[in-house]
């Protein structure tokens, strides 16, 4: 039987949720042991969380903060674990670390997978959206190890089991950092963080300018305790900051309710919101692709539909 | 020595292709009516980033565009020249038919960069709008042993190093790496310039250099993947369109329906 290794980060004393998702995916393969690498200053404190979440052995790399160092740590963990399968998440760091790791291990990365499984020969079968979600590909990974990255929130973490045990080892590795971070600047958005929001209200090209984001969309989001998002077109037009972008190259959100206003529903956008529990679309163009994806749709001018919708909600919710 | 910048550019299916014109036959993607390909949008931004550096250096830089593929629509792939790039090298070979496995593309690009010699900086788009692998530039960096900085919105050359402003989900960070290095850029860099008539005319006269796999000394090795299936995902078409006598009424009915379904 083979082992799996997951590459993850620790944040605030716990494994990042993406790391726990990878552990769950690795467990679902039915491998013998799941090794987990946790990077970042909180790695040691987060180790028990990774074990409770399904890991059998944890390597910690507290000083692996720069991407180059995370990569060197991942390479060392791959060698030490002898894992047949290496999984990571397509997080900000994972976007850089996982492809480079795959090349260093003599293969390429199955990137941005929505699910992974083993076939009868023990090959890792990765399913992934391609062409911005317009098609779905299933590939067998032929590398040894097989290396794949998971799209965040495509697998649920396991319920934590505090009775599980496992060893935690500080990882010995040599970091060769060449790309150095000089400064990091937070450009704070308003209100609730989109990634955790139960409701996301997004606007697109059809809104025609920045004002509706500040007015109608913000009002609706605030009323529902949600966050405001946007399509790439709205961000590129400069109506809202880049951090608002939902989609393949923006954020992936999985709210209970996603309201898309004036968004055509290009596959690049759907890649970021397609897993919302309920999708509601308001768009002037009755033929827009978004109506093929939505649970509820209103074909009409948002300037008329949205204020009436908000007013009715106010009444309903007191 | 003037700075030598290589930009990688991929010819790809137009991502604006409507879903109705998008087809999959025998595990291969094509468009109904053979819509013309485009240069991957992020790669146009890579050309833009290189041209901005060239301008900032007072023209003391050379920009070479590399493109790897099986065959090219010349008027499409010459667009970077029309924008202002100096040279175009096509890495063209029947073996370079690899959407699914980036390994050979990485080897070909790395070999071409070595063959060009004295390259200071490689700029690529953050990912290609077909398989969205986002790994060829990272592979090129690993193959060459060069540092890398991804998802840039601003790229500047300082004395012997490159400084990149990277896009983060909630802000940005500034990183610096010694040259030679590989950088990828994102749409936040801003709109790539349109070619002007003079550029288009000049580009028409340029004959691109063509290098085959044999010229580069690369060959297909062990593949990283086997494609098992490629299909349009199943969609549950169960959209409930809400109508009313007026658009306002439809909006009110939408709120009532969401409440009825206990969604709100």
XYZ file of C-alpha atoms in Angstrom:
582
model
C 0.000 0.000 0.000
C 1.109 3.476 -0.825
C 1.251 6.687 1.179
C 0.046 10.171 0.363
C 1.555 13.538 1.246
C -0.400 16.757 1.420
C 1.231 20.174 1.170
C -0.558 22.739 3.329
C -0.225 25.905 5.290
C -0.921 26.696 8.914
C -2.767 29.867 9.790
C -3.658 31.199 13.216
C -2.798 28.018 15.133
C -4.803 25.684 12.882
C -4.278 24.049 9.514
C -5.697 26.188 6.708
C -9.078 24.847 5.603
C -7.566 24.024 2.198
C -5.034 21.769 3.966
C -7.818 19.914 5.797
C -9.648 19.478 2.479
C -6.507 17.921 0.989
C -6.165 15.568 3.958
C -9.783 14.472 3.463
C -9.155 13.920 -0.261
C -6.006 11.900 0.511
C -7.912 9.764 3.044
C -10.638 9.134 0.480
C -8.038 7.498 -1.780
C -7.752 4.693 0.776
C -3.986 5.068 1.136
C -2.084 3.514 4.030
C -0.703 6.658 5.621
C -1.388 10.339 5.059
C 1.603 12.615 5.703
C 0.994 16.342 5.968
C 3.474 19.165 5.549
C 2.428 22.355 7.336
C 4.346 25.538 6.597
C 4.331 28.875 8.402
C 5.073 30.126 11.938
C 1.961 28.420 13.368
C 2.882 24.995 11.933
C 3.640 23.258 15.252
C 0.528 24.628 16.928
C -1.569 23.496 13.946
C -0.191 19.928 13.861
C -2.782 18.425 16.281
C -5.531 19.911 14.093
C -4.092 18.153 11.047
C -3.932 14.827 12.910
C -7.500 15.220 14.159
C -8.428 16.024 10.572
C -7.066 12.717 9.283
C -3.266 12.981 9.002
C -1.033 10.205 10.416
C 2.231 12.131 10.422
C 2.933 15.851 10.293
C 6.089 17.618 9.145
C 6.359 21.204 10.306
C 8.351 23.917 8.545
C 7.827 26.992 10.690
C 10.323 29.204 8.860
C 9.093 28.327 5.356
C 7.293 31.589 4.645
C 8.644 32.731 1.280
C 7.319 30.688 -1.643
C 10.837 29.476 -2.509
C 11.207 28.121 1.045
C 7.759 26.470 0.947
C 8.816 24.767 -2.276
C 12.116 23.548 -0.815
C 10.213 22.235 2.227
C 7.687 20.469 0.000
C 10.454 18.842 -2.018
C 12.146 17.626 1.183
C 8.837 16.301 2.569
C 8.150 14.449 -0.695
C 11.547 12.750 -0.464
C 11.231 11.897 3.237
C 7.669 10.605 3.074
C 8.281 8.473 -0.017
C 4.656 9.252 -0.900
C 3.171 7.849 -4.113
C 0.588 10.675 -4.253
C 1.217 14.335 -3.475
C -1.775 16.658 -3.088
C -1.942 20.379 -2.496
C -4.582 23.052 -2.830
C -4.751 25.714 -5.484
C -4.407 28.479 -2.934
C -2.364 31.601 -3.522
C 0.804 29.774 -2.430
C -0.257 26.490 -4.004
C -0.542 28.131 -7.425
C 3.229 28.647 -7.332
C 4.464 25.813 -5.155
C 2.567 22.840 -6.633
C 3.550 23.202 -10.321
C 7.181 23.846 -9.402
C 7.155 20.852 -7.041
C 5.726 18.614 -9.775
C 8.497 19.656 -12.198
C 11.161 19.067 -9.552
C 9.722 15.602 -8.977
C 10.044 14.855 -12.684
C 6.403 15.157 -13.699
C 3.727 17.823 -14.209
C 0.838 18.948 -12.048
C -2.781 17.911 -12.518
C -3.974 21.415 -11.706
C -7.168 22.737 -10.143
C -8.910 19.362 -9.760
C -12.494 19.094 -8.573
C -11.976 15.471 -7.504
C -9.320 12.761 -7.286
C -9.646 8.976 -7.126
C -7.549 5.865 -7.742
C -8.181 3.409 -10.554
C -7.691 -0.357 -10.307
C -3.976 -0.033 -11.001
C -3.504 2.567 -8.288
C -3.142 5.423 -10.776
C -4.377 8.807 -9.587
C -7.357 9.880 -11.702
C -7.888 13.623 -11.582
C -11.029 15.363 -12.803
C -10.678 19.003 -13.669
C -12.566 21.767 -15.418
C -10.803 23.126 -18.527
C -11.592 25.836 -21.059
C -12.831 27.948 -18.180
C -15.319 25.275 -17.180
C -16.779 24.775 -20.662
C -15.334 21.255 -20.616
C -14.291 18.731 -18.023
C -11.253 16.490 -18.409
C -10.337 13.275 -16.624
C -6.643 12.429 -16.705
C -4.596 9.577 -15.276
C -1.406 10.878 -13.644
C 1.556 8.825 -14.828
C 4.269 10.440 -12.714
C 5.780 8.810 -9.654
C 4.811 10.453 -7.460
C 1.554 11.681 -8.959
C 1.085 15.368 -8.117
C -2.286 17.133 -8.119
C -3.770 20.351 -6.789
C -7.359 20.603 -5.632
C -9.673 23.523 -6.257
C -10.461 24.961 -2.801
C -13.854 23.978 -1.362
C -14.362 21.076 -3.748
C -13.913 18.498 -0.943
C -15.312 18.723 2.590
C -12.845 18.352 5.495
C -13.390 15.307 7.732
C -15.097 15.915 11.070
C -12.232 16.401 13.556
C -11.479 13.294 15.628
C -9.459 14.270 18.719
C -8.784 10.610 19.577
C -6.555 10.121 16.512
C -2.815 10.070 17.132
C 0.234 10.692 14.986
C 3.779 11.941 15.222
C 4.880 15.489 14.498
C 8.410 16.098 13.205
C 10.137 19.383 12.466
C 11.241 19.008 8.852
C 14.951 19.229 8.063
C 15.407 21.074 4.777
C 17.589 23.720 3.209
C 15.852 26.812 1.900
C 17.265 28.681 -1.073
C 15.225 31.878 -1.220
C 15.831 34.044 -4.277
C 12.527 35.865 -4.737
C 12.095 37.988 -1.616
C 9.022 39.807 -0.355
C 9.744 43.473 0.326
C 6.311 44.525 1.502
C 2.741 43.348 1.670
C -0.107 45.841 1.500
C -3.662 45.053 2.471
C -6.267 46.874 0.411
C -9.148 46.358 2.781
C -12.542 45.809 1.222
C -15.757 46.808 2.926
C -17.919 44.519 5.031
C -17.960 40.717 5.209
C -15.150 38.638 3.654
C -16.484 37.152 0.453
C -14.892 33.719 0.922
C -16.834 33.135 4.148
C -20.038 34.952 3.274
C -23.375 33.108 3.242
C -24.651 35.538 0.626
C -22.693 37.139 -2.203
C -24.202 39.844 -4.410
C -22.131 40.321 -7.563
C -22.303 42.804 -10.395
C -20.955 42.738 -13.915
C -20.552 44.717 -17.087
C -24.329 45.291 -17.222
C -24.177 47.637 -14.215
C -22.503 50.257 -16.374
C -20.434 51.962 -13.673
C -19.245 51.946 -10.051
C -22.324 53.551 -8.453
C -24.631 50.504 -8.232
C -21.878 48.588 -6.401
C -21.813 51.281 -3.724
C -25.585 51.669 -3.597
C -28.011 48.870 -4.567
C -25.570 45.937 -4.344
C -24.084 47.128 -1.058
C -27.542 47.720 0.409
C -28.703 44.222 -0.529
C -25.499 42.592 0.739
C -25.634 44.485 4.045
C -29.286 43.586 4.529
C -28.497 39.867 4.079
C -25.220 39.948 6.017
C -23.392 39.209 2.785
C -20.534 40.478 0.673
C -20.311 42.320 -2.641
C -18.458 40.704 -5.539
C -17.904 41.423 -9.202
C -17.113 39.886 -12.558
C -13.721 40.349 -14.169
C -15.204 42.849 -16.637
C -16.331 45.109 -13.777
C -12.909 44.887 -12.108
C -11.012 45.521 -15.338
C -13.215 48.570 -15.966
C -12.014 49.921 -12.612
C -15.485 50.102 -11.062
C -14.399 48.026 -8.052
C -10.978 46.896 -6.768
C -9.458 43.659 -8.123
C -10.141 41.961 -4.779
C -13.857 41.886 -5.651
C -13.327 39.548 -8.575
C -15.146 36.207 -8.507
C -13.996 33.687 -11.090
C -11.246 31.529 -12.409
C -8.585 34.163 -11.807
C -10.354 35.745 -8.854
C -11.984 34.256 -5.794
C -13.900 31.002 -5.495
C -17.013 31.415 -3.371
C -19.545 28.860 -2.147
C -22.305 30.882 -0.497
C -25.834 29.640 0.189
C -27.092 32.370 -2.125
C -25.284 34.026 -5.022
C -27.060 36.913 -6.727
C -25.583 37.776 -10.128
C -26.671 41.171 -11.445
C -25.795 42.211 -14.992
C -23.391 39.276 -15.335
C -23.485 37.328 -18.588
C -22.181 34.129 -17.006
C -18.981 33.533 -18.969
C -17.423 30.243 -17.960
C -14.479 32.123 -16.440
C -16.919 33.708 -13.968
C -18.924 30.534 -13.336
C -15.704 28.786 -12.280
C -15.757 31.016 -9.196
C -19.416 30.768 -8.194
C -20.771 27.586 -9.805
C -20.834 25.762 -6.469
C -23.134 28.246 -4.743
C -26.144 26.459 -3.270
C -28.648 28.765 -4.982
C -27.823 31.042 -7.872
C -30.144 33.916 -8.745
C -29.602 35.940 -11.919
C -30.929 39.323 -12.978
C -29.993 40.253 -16.533
C -31.505 42.304 -19.328
C -30.555 39.723 -21.961
C -32.929 36.759 -21.699
C -30.461 34.711 -23.760
C -27.525 35.265 -21.402
C -25.617 32.146 -20.386
C -26.176 32.942 -16.715
C -29.811 31.834 -17.114
C -28.598 28.360 -18.056
C -26.797 28.136 -14.736
C -29.198 29.912 -12.395
C -31.889 28.366 -10.182
C -34.018 31.518 -10.413
C -33.840 34.159 -13.100
C -35.405 37.500 -13.904
C -34.929 38.804 -17.426
C -35.165 42.550 -16.972
C -33.412 45.830 -16.314
C -31.683 45.655 -12.922
C -32.499 49.338 -12.369
C -36.141 48.344 -12.085
C -35.918 44.764 -10.812
C -33.377 45.250 -8.027
C -34.980 48.129 -6.073
C -38.343 46.315 -6.082
C -36.633 43.087 -4.982
C -34.861 44.909 -2.143
C -38.037 46.677 -1.047
C -40.021 43.434 -0.983
C -37.259 41.742 1.015
C -37.307 44.589 3.533
C -41.013 43.970 4.033
C -40.587 40.200 4.350
C -37.712 40.416 6.762
C -39.246 43.158 8.848
C 24.461 45.304 -23.370
C 20.811 46.195 -23.858
C 18.348 44.199 -21.801
C 17.023 41.140 -23.629
C 13.436 40.250 -22.724
C 11.703 37.094 -23.957
C 7.911 37.014 -23.984
C 6.103 33.694 -24.361
C 2.835 33.832 -26.297
C 0.395 31.039 -26.981
C -2.074 30.827 -29.816
C -5.328 29.620 -28.338
C -9.053 29.262 -28.864
C -10.880 32.566 -28.420
C -12.153 32.464 -24.808
C -15.103 34.606 -25.902
C -16.324 31.685 -28.017
C -19.980 31.204 -27.099
C -20.693 27.862 -25.462
C -22.961 27.008 -28.383
C -20.016 27.217 -30.813
C -17.737 25.172 -28.576
C -17.525 21.484 -29.493
C -15.615 18.408 -28.428
C -14.985 15.670 -30.980
C -12.791 12.651 -30.191
C -11.468 14.243 -26.996
C -10.353 17.370 -28.853
C -11.812 20.856 -28.653
C -12.744 22.907 -31.698
C -15.192 25.617 -32.672
C -18.176 25.389 -34.970
C -17.221 27.161 -38.194
C -13.523 27.276 -37.269
C -13.457 30.639 -35.537
C -10.012 32.254 -35.811
C -7.658 31.664 -32.860
C -6.353 34.506 -30.709
C -3.221 35.156 -28.724
C -3.906 34.211 -25.134
C -5.047 37.447 -23.464
C -2.628 37.273 -20.556
C 0.217 36.806 -23.046
C -0.751 40.076 -24.767
C -0.384 41.664 -21.353
C 3.064 40.026 -21.099
C 3.997 41.743 -24.377
C 2.657 44.996 -22.942
C 4.750 44.585 -19.781
C 7.880 44.004 -21.894
C 7.187 47.042 -24.081
C 6.680 49.220 -20.990
C 10.098 48.106 -19.706
C 11.616 48.838 -23.094
C 10.107 52.336 -23.060
C 11.255 52.962 -19.484
C 14.808 52.067 -20.565
C 14.689 54.631 -23.364
C 14.460 51.894 -25.972
C 17.574 50.128 -24.642
C 15.943 46.704 -24.629
C 15.205 43.976 -27.131
C 11.934 42.023 -26.991
C 11.827 38.541 -28.518
C 8.521 36.664 -28.662
C 8.551 32.851 -28.437
C 5.547 30.773 -29.342
C 5.335 26.989 -29.170
C 2.796 24.963 -31.147
C 2.028 22.696 -34.080
C 0.854 25.302 -36.556
C 0.225 29.002 -36.473
C -2.134 31.537 -37.980
C 0.633 33.960 -39.009
C -1.518 37.090 -38.943
C -2.587 36.213 -35.393
C 0.796 35.252 -33.967
C 2.438 38.335 -35.506
C 0.322 40.645 -33.358
C 3.101 41.131 -30.740
C 5.372 42.353 -33.543
C 2.700 44.806 -34.632
C 2.465 45.965 -31.007
C 6.196 46.718 -31.004
C 8.146 43.526 -30.213
C 11.428 43.158 -32.126
C 11.564 39.489 -33.100
C 9.343 36.443 -33.351
C 10.590 32.860 -33.006
C 8.138 30.054 -33.635
C 8.862 26.719 -31.977
C 6.918 24.659 -34.438
C 6.761 20.905 -34.583
C 4.098 18.216 -34.877
C 5.403 16.970 -31.519
C 4.391 20.235 -29.811
C 0.726 19.206 -29.736
C 0.268 19.275 -26.026
C -2.566 21.043 -24.313
C -2.753 18.409 -21.647
C 0.913 17.839 -20.805
C 3.123 20.912 -20.415
C 6.367 18.919 -20.150
C 7.518 19.161 -23.768
C 6.444 22.803 -24.120
C 8.536 23.619 -21.060
C 11.540 21.781 -22.495
C 11.167 23.504 -25.889
C 10.850 26.996 -24.402
C 13.785 26.455 -22.029
C 15.933 25.123 -24.900
C 14.984 28.105 -27.089
C 15.886 30.557 -24.316
C 19.271 28.851 -23.915
C 19.758 28.911 -27.687
C 18.987 32.657 -27.840
C 21.591 33.191 -25.118
C 22.030 36.218 -22.841
C 18.323 36.489 -21.991
C 17.762 38.629 -18.881
C 14.054 38.282 -18.281
C 11.193 36.032 -19.411
C 7.676 37.442 -19.153
C 4.646 35.166 -19.583
C 0.895 35.443 -19.079
C -0.263 33.968 -15.782
C -2.132 31.141 -17.524
C -3.587 30.195 -20.901
C -7.322 30.411 -21.375
C -7.604 26.843 -22.646
C -6.357 24.408 -20.011
C -5.581 27.138 -17.469
C -2.665 25.047 -16.283
C -0.667 28.070 -15.137
C 2.464 25.974 -15.061
C 4.563 26.415 -18.211
C 6.315 29.619 -16.985
C 6.999 27.981 -13.607
C 8.388 24.926 -15.402
C 10.609 27.109 -17.579
C 11.956 28.781 -14.433
C 12.688 25.380 -12.858
C 14.283 24.068 -16.070
C 16.561 27.106 -16.311
C 17.142 27.287 -12.556
C 15.927 30.906 -12.499
C 13.898 32.647 -9.778
C 10.257 33.382 -10.500
C 7.577 35.891 -9.492
C 3.962 35.321 -10.548
C 0.718 37.241 -11.083
C 2.346 40.638 -11.491
C 0.486 43.853 -12.195
C 3.651 45.942 -12.439
C 7.130 44.845 -13.526
C 10.217 47.051 -13.199
C 13.896 46.470 -13.820
C 16.297 47.766 -11.208
C 20.046 47.366 -11.219
C 20.442 43.633 -11.916
C 17.083 42.628 -10.482
C 13.391 42.646 -11.275
C 10.784 44.116 -8.942
C 7.228 42.817 -9.287
C 4.013 44.047 -7.713
C 1.962 40.851 -7.257
C -1.817 40.747 -7.057
C -3.089 39.172 -3.801
C -6.723 38.337 -2.983
C -6.864 41.258 -0.529
C -4.143 43.587 -1.664
C -0.726 43.321 -3.198
C 2.870 42.522 -2.355
C 6.142 43.683 -3.792
C 8.813 41.057 -4.456
C 12.277 41.275 -5.903
C 14.456 38.666 -7.610
C 17.907 38.800 -9.180
C 18.142 38.572 -12.986
C 17.852 36.432 -14.999
C 14.319 35.643 -13.839
C 10.863 34.562 -14.986
C 7.823 36.747 -14.308
C 4.139 36.139 -15.042
C 1.583 38.928 -15.380
C -2.153 39.165 -14.782
C -4.975 41.206 -16.286
C -4.561 43.785 -13.493
C -1.529 45.028 -15.444
C -4.033 46.858 -17.636
C -5.148 46.784 -21.236
C -2.500 45.762 -23.751
C -1.898 48.378 -26.447
C -3.504 48.055 -29.862
C -1.158 47.783 -32.829
C -1.071 50.910 -34.976
C -1.069 50.853 -38.778
C 2.691 51.387 -38.997
C 3.278 48.472 -36.643
C 0.947 46.230 -38.614
C 2.694 47.084 -41.897
C 6.130 46.508 -40.378
C 5.045 43.178 -38.857
C 3.802 41.995 -42.244
C 7.308 42.178 -43.681
C 8.920 40.166 -40.872
C 9.624 36.501 -41.530
C 9.588 34.691 -38.190
C 12.452 32.365 -37.308
C 11.197 28.772 -37.028
C 12.859 26.162 -34.828
C 11.778 22.515 -34.810
C 12.105 20.008 -31.965
C 15.294 18.731 -33.645
C 16.716 22.281 -33.896
C 16.116 22.620 -30.160
C 17.365 19.145 -29.288
C 14.191 18.187 -27.425
C 12.011 15.140 -27.821
C 8.885 13.782 -26.203
C 9.762 11.819 -23.086
C 7.531 9.965 -20.708
C 4.154 11.738 -20.639
C 2.876 13.097 -17.342
C -0.767 12.302 -18.108
C -3.044 10.096 -20.096
C -6.250 11.821 -21.177
C -9.154 9.551 -20.294
C -12.053 11.768 -21.288
C -12.913 15.303 -22.291
C -16.565 16.288 -22.281
C -18.943 19.152 -21.711
C -20.090 18.956 -18.102
C -23.680 17.915 -17.486
C -25.820 20.866 -16.552
C -29.037 20.581 -14.663
C -31.316 22.859 -16.677
C -33.919 23.685 -14.067
C -33.956 27.441 -14.152
C -37.184 28.975 -12.989
C -37.705 32.256 -14.845
C -39.752 34.692 -12.812
C -42.032 36.932 -14.785
C -44.417 39.718 -13.942
C -46.545 42.411 -15.577
C -43.660 44.777 -15.004
C -39.984 44.394 -14.212
C -40.723 45.778 -10.725
C -43.323 43.080 -10.161
C -40.873 40.395 -11.272
C -38.395 41.737 -8.720
C -41.002 41.561 -5.945
C -42.026 38.050 -6.983
C -38.397 36.957 -6.883
C -38.195 37.993 -3.228
C -41.405 36.113 -2.450
C -40.198 32.951 -4.217
C -36.897 32.976 -2.328
C -38.802 33.317 0.935
C -41.200 30.523 -0.086
C -38.253 28.220 -0.772
C -36.757 29.241 2.598
C -33.639 30.463 0.853
C -33.998 33.793 2.646
